[in-house]
Coordinates of C-alpha atoms and ligand atoms in Angstrom, one line a residue:
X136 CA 0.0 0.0 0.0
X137 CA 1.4 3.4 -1.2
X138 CA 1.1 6.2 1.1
X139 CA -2.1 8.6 -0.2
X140 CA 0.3 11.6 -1.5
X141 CA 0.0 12.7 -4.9
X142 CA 2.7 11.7 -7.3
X143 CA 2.7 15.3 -8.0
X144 CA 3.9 16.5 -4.5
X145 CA 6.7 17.8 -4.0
X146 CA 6.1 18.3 -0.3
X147 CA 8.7 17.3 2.9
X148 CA 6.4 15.1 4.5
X149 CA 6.0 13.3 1.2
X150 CA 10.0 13.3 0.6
X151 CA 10.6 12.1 4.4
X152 CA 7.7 9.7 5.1
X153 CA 8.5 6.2 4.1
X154 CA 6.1 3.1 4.0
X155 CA 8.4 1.4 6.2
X156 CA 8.1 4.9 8.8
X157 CA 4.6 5.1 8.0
X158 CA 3.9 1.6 9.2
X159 CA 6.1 2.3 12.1
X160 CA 3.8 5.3 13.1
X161 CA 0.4 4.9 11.9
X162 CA -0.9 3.6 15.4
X163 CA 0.9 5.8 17.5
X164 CA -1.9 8.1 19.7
X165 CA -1.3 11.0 21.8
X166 CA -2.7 11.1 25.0
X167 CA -5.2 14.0 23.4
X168 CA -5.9 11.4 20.5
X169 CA -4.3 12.8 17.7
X170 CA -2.5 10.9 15.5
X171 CA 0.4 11.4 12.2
X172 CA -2.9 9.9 9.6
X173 CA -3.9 13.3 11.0
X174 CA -1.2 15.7 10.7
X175 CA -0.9 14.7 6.9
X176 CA -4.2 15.0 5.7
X177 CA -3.7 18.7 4.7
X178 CA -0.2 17.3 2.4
X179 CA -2.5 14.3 0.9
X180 CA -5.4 16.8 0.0
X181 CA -3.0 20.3 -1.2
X182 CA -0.6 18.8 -3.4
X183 CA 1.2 21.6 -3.4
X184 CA 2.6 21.7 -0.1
X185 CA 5.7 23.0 0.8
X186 CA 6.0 21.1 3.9
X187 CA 2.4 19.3 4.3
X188 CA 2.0 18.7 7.9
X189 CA 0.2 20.4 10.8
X190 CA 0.5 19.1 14.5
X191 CA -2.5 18.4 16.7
X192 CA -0.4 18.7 20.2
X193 CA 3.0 19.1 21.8
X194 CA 3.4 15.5 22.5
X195 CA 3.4 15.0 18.3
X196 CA 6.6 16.0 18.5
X197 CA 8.1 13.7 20.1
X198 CA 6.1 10.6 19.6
X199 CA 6.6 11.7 15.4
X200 CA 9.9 12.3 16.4
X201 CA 11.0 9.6 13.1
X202 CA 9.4 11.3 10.7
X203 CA 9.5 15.4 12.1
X204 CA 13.0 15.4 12.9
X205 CA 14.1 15.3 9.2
X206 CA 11.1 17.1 8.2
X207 CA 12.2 20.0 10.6
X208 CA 16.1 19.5 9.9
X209 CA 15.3 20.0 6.1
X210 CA 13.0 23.0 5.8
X211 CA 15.3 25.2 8.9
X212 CA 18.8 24.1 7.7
X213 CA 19.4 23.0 10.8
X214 CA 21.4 19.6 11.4
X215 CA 20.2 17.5 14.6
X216 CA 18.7 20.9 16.4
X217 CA 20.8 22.2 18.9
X218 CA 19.2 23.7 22.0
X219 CA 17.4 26.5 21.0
X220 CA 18.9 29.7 22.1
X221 CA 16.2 32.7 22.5
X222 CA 17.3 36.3 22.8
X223 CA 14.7 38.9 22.6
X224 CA 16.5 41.8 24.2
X225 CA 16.2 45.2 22.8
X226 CA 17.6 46.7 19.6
X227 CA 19.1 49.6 18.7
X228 CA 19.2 50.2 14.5
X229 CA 19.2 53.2 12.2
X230 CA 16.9 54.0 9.8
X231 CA 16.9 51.4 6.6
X232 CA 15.3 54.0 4.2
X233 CA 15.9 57.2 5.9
X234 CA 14.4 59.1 2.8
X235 CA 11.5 56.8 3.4
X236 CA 10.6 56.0 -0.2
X237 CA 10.5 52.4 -0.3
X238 CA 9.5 50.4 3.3
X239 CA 6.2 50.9 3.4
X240 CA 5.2 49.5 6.9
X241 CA 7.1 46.7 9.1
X242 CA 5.8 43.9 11.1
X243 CA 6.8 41.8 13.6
X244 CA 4.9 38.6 14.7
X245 CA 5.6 35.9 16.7
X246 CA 2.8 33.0 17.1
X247 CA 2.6 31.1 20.8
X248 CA 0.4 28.2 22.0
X249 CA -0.7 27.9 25.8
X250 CA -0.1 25.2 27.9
X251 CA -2.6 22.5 28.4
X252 CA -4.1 22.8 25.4
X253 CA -4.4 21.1 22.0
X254 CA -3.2 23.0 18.8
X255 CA -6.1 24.8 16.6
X256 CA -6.1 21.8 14.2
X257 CA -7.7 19.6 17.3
X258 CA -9.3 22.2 19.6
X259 CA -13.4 21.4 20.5
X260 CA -15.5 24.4 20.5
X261 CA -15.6 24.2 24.1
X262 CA -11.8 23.9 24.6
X263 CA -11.3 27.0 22.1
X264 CA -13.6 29.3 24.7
X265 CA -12.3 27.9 27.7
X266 CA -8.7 29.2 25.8
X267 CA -10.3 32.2 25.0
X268 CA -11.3 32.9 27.8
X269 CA -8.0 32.3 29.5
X270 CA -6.6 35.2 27.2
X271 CA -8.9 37.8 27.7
X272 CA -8.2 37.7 31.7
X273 CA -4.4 37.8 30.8
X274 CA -5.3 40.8 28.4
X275 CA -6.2 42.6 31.3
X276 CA -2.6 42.7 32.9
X277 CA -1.2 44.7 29.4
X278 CA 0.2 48.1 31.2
X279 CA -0.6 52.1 29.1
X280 CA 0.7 51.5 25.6
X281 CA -0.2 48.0 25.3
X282 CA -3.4 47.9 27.0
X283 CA -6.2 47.6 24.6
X284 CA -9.5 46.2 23.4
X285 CA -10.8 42.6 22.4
X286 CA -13.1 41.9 19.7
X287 CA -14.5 38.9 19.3
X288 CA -15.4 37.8 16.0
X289 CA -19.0 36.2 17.3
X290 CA -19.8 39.9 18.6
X291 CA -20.1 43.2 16.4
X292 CA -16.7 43.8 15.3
X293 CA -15.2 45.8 12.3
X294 CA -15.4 43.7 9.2
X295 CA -11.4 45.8 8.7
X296 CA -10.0 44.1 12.1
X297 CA -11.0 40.5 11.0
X298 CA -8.3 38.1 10.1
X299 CA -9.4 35.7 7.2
X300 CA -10.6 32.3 7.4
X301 CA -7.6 30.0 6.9
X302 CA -6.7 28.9 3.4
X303 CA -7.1 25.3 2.0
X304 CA -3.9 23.8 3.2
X305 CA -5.3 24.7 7.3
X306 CA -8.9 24.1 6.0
X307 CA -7.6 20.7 4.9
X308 CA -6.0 20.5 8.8
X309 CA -8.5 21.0 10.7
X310 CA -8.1 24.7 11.9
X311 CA -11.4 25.8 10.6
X312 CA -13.1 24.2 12.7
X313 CA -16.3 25.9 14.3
X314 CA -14.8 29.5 12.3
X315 CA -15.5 32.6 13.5
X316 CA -16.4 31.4 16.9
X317 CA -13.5 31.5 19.6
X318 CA -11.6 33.7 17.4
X319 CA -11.0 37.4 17.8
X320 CA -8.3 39.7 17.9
X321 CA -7.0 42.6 20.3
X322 CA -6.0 45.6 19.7
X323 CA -3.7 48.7 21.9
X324 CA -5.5 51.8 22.2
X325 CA -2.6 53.1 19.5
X326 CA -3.1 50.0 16.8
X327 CA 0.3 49.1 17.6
X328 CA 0.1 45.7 18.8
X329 CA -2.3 43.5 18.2
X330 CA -3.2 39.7 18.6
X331 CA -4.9 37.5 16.4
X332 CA -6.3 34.4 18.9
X333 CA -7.6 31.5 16.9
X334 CA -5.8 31.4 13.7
X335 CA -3.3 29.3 12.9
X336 CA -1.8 29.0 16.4
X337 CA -3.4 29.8 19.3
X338 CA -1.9 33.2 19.3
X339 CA -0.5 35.3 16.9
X340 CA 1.4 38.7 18.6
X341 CA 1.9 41.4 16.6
X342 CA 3.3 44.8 16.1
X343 CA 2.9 46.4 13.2
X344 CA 3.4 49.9 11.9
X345 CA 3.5 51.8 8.8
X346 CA 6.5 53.2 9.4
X347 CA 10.5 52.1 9.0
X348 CA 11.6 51.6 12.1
X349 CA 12.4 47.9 12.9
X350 CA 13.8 48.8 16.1
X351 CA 10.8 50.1 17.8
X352 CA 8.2 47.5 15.9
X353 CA 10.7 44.7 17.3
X354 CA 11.4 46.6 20.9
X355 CA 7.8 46.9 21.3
X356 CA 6.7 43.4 21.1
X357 CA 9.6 42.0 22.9
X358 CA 7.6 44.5 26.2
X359 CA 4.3 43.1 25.6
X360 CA 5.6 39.8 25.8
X361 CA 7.1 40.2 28.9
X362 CA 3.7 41.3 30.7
X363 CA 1.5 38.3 29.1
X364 CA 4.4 35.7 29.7
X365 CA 3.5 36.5 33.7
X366 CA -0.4 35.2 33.3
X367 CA 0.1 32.4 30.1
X368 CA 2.4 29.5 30.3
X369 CA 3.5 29.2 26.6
X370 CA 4.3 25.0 25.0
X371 CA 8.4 25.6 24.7
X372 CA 10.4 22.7 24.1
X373 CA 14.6 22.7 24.4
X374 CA 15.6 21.8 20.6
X375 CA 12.8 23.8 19.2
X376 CA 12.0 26.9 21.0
X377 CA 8.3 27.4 20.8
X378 CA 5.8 24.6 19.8
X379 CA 3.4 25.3 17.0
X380 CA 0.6 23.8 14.6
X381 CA 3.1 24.2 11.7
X382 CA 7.0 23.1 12.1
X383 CA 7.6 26.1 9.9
X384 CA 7.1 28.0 12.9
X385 CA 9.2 26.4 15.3
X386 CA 11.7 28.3 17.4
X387 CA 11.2 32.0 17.8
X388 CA 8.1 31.5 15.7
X389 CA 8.7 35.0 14.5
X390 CA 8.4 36.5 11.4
X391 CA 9.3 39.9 11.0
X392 CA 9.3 41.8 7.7
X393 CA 8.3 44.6 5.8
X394 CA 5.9 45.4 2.9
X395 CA 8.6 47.7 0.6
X396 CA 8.4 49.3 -3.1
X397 CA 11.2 48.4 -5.5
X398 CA 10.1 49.6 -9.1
X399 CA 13.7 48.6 -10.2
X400 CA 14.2 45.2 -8.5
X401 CA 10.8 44.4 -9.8
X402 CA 12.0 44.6 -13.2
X403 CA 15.3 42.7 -12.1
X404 CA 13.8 39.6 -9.7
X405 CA 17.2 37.3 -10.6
X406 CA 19.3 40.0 -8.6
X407 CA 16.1 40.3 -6.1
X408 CA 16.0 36.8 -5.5
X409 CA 20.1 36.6 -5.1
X410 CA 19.8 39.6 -2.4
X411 CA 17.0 37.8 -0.4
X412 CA 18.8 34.5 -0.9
X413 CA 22.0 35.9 0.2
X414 CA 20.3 37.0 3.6
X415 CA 18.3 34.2 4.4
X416 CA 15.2 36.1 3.6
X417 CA 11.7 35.2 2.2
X418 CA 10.0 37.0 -0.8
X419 CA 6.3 37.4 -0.9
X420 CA 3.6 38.6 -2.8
X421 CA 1.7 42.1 -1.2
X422 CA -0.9 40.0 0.9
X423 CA 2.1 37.5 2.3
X424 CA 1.5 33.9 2.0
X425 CA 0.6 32.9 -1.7
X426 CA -0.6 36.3 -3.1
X427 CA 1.0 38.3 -6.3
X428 CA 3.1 41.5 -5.7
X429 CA 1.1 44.4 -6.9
X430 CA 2.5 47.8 -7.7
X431 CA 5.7 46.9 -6.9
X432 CA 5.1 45.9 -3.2
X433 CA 6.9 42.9 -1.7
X434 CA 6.5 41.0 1.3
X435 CA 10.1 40.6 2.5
X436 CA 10.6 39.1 5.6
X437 CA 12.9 36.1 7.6
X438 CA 12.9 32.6 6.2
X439 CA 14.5 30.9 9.2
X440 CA 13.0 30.8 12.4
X441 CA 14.6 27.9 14.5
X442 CA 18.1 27.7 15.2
X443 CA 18.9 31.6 15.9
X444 CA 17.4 34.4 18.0
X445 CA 14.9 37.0 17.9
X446 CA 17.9 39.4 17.9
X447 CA 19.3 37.4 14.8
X448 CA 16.4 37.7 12.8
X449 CA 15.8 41.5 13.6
X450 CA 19.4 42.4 12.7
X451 CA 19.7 39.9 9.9
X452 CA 16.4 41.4 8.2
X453 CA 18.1 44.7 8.7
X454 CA 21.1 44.1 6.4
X455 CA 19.8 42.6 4.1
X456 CA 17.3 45.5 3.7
X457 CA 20.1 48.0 3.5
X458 CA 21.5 45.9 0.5
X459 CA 17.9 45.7 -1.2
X460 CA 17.8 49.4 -1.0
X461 CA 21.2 49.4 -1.8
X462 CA 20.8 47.7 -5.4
X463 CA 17.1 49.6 -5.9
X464 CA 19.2 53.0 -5.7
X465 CA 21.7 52.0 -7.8
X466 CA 19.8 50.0 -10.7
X467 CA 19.3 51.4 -13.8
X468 CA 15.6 50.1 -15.1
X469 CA 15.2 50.3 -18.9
X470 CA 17.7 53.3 -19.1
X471 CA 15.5 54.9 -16.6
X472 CA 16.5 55.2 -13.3
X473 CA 13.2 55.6 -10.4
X474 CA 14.2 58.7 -8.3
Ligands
LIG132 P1 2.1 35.1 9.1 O1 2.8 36.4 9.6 O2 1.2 34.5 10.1 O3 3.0 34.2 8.5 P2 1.4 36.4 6.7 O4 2.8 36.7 6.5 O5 0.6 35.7 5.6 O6 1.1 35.6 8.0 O7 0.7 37.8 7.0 C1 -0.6 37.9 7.6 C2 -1.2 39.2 7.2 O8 -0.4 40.3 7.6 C3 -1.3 39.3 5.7 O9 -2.6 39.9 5.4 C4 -0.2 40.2 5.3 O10 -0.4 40.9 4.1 C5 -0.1 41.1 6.5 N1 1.3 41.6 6.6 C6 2.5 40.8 6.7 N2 3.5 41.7 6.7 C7 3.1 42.9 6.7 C8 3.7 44.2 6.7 N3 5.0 44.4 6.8 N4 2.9 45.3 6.7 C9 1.5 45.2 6.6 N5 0.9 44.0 6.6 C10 1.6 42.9 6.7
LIG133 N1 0.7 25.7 3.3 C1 1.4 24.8 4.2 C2 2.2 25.5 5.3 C3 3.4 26.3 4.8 C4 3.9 27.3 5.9 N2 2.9 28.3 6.1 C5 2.1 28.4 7.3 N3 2.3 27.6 8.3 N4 1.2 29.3 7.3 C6 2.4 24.0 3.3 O1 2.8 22.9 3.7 O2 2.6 24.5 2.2

């Protein structure tokens, strides 16, 4: 019996998952009752999966170990993970466009999942408002500057706060389940930070700015953490930092990135693509995950997550924004240069 992944996949759970593992797995339960016939169905029904897996609970990691341990290795470049170091201590950087004519806003998330709890892709409707629940009290700790307001996405809330429904790959997963109800998403008095509670992990924490300052989008989130670490115990595991549905997450979970112009770059992606490659960085359409650029706008943000810091990924996104810039000043585009 083959396993069900289409010969058409070109996905890591498909290029790590032998029969032989398979067979070795398939009966294995967690204690919550998830199992890996689970975690793949999303990489058996999207052929076009990058990695094709989604985990139902902390414990997958480890009784998957066989199969997620090369799976994890090959997607972070990481050979057998080391203990992961975190360091999210402050920043200090300069501004990356100083004439401010290409970043267009910055963002930096980090997702978390909370102690005792399944992963979205195997949360009960109950279990998701007993989690939400959990959060709101914990939102009430946030300090001037942080403090906020939830919406839930059950109550009247502003159709421009919502986060979307997940796409086909977490449809596929499971973490649709019962959508919009036990979702919602907080926002500062200021906008600044927000949280997105429900979507792909249990948490997503955010800050987000239209503006070009790294340091303070970075800085900022680093202080919000600190308060709601006090009230929620966040899954962390040695090797791989911070748990989370997807292994692409893993580590510091963050992504941080920037939505940025580049009207020459755009006409030269082979010397685009050899910047971001050089720097380790991911290049994304305008609405991030699977969308086109439009008007020039890239999503450019870190690729790796596990196996360096917070600090690493801040400082590394830095340079290799100062040498996007860099080659968009200095390109030439069609014998006409975009001042
Ligand atoms: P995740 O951060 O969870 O991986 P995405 O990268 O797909 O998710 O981004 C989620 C949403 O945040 C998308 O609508 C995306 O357009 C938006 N986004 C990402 N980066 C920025 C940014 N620098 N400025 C504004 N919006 C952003
Ligand atoms: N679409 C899935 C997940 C890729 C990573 N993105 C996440 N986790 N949002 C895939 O395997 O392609």
């Amino acid at each position: 019996m083959s396993l069900p992944f289409a010969v058409s996949s070109k996905s890591l759970i498909k290029k790590h998952l032998s029969q032989d593992t398979y067979k070795r797995l398939e009966t294995l339960v967690t204690a919550s009752g998830f199992t890996l016939e689970k975690a793949i169905q999303s990489g058996i029904a999207n052929p076009d999966s990058s990695i094709g897996i989604y985990l139902g609970d902390a414990e997958s990691y480890e009784l998957f170990s066989d199969v997620l341990t090369p799976v994890i290795e090959d997607y972070h470049g990481v050979a057998k993970p080391q203990i992961h170091q975190a360091d999210f201590s402050p920043v200090k950087l300069s501004d990356p466009d100083p004439e401010k004519k290409y970043i267009l806003s910055t963002r930096v998330r980090v997702a978390r999942n909370i102690e005792n709890y399944n992963f979205t892709c195997h949360l009960s409707l109950q279990e998701r408002k007993c989690l939400e629940q959990d959060v709101i009290e914990a939102l009430q700790v946030l300090p001037a500057g942080l403090a906020g307001t939830y919406h839930s996405f059950e109550g009247e809330v502003d159709k421009s706060l919502l986060f979307k429904k997940g796409d086909r790959f977490q449809e596929a997963a499971g973490i649709n389940s019962d959508f919009p109800k036990g979702r919602g998403i907080f926002y500062s008095e200021d906008t600044r930070f927000r949280i997105w509670l429900g979507e792909e992990d249990h948490l997503r924490l955010i800050s987000q700015e239209s503006s070009t300052d790294l340091a303070n989008v970075y800085n900022h989130l680093g202080q919000a953490l600190i308060f709601l670490e006090k009230h929620l115990k966040f899954i962390k595991d040695n090797r791989y930092g911070y748990l989370t549905t997807c292994p692409t997450n893993l580590g510091t979970s963050m992504r941080a990135g920037v939505h940025i112009r580049l009207r020459n770059l755009a006409e030269n992606r082979i010397l685009l693509r050899e910047i971001v490659d050089r720097h380790q960085l991911q290049l994304r359409g305008t609405g991030g995950e699977n969308t086109e650029v439009e008007d020039c706008v890239f999503d450019i943000s870190n690729k790796r997550r596990l196996g360096l810091s917070e600090k690493a990924i801040i400082t590394g996104l830095y340079s290799g924004l100062l040498a996007i810039i860099d080659a968009e000043k200095t390109l030439v585009n069609n014998g006409e240069v975009y001042v």
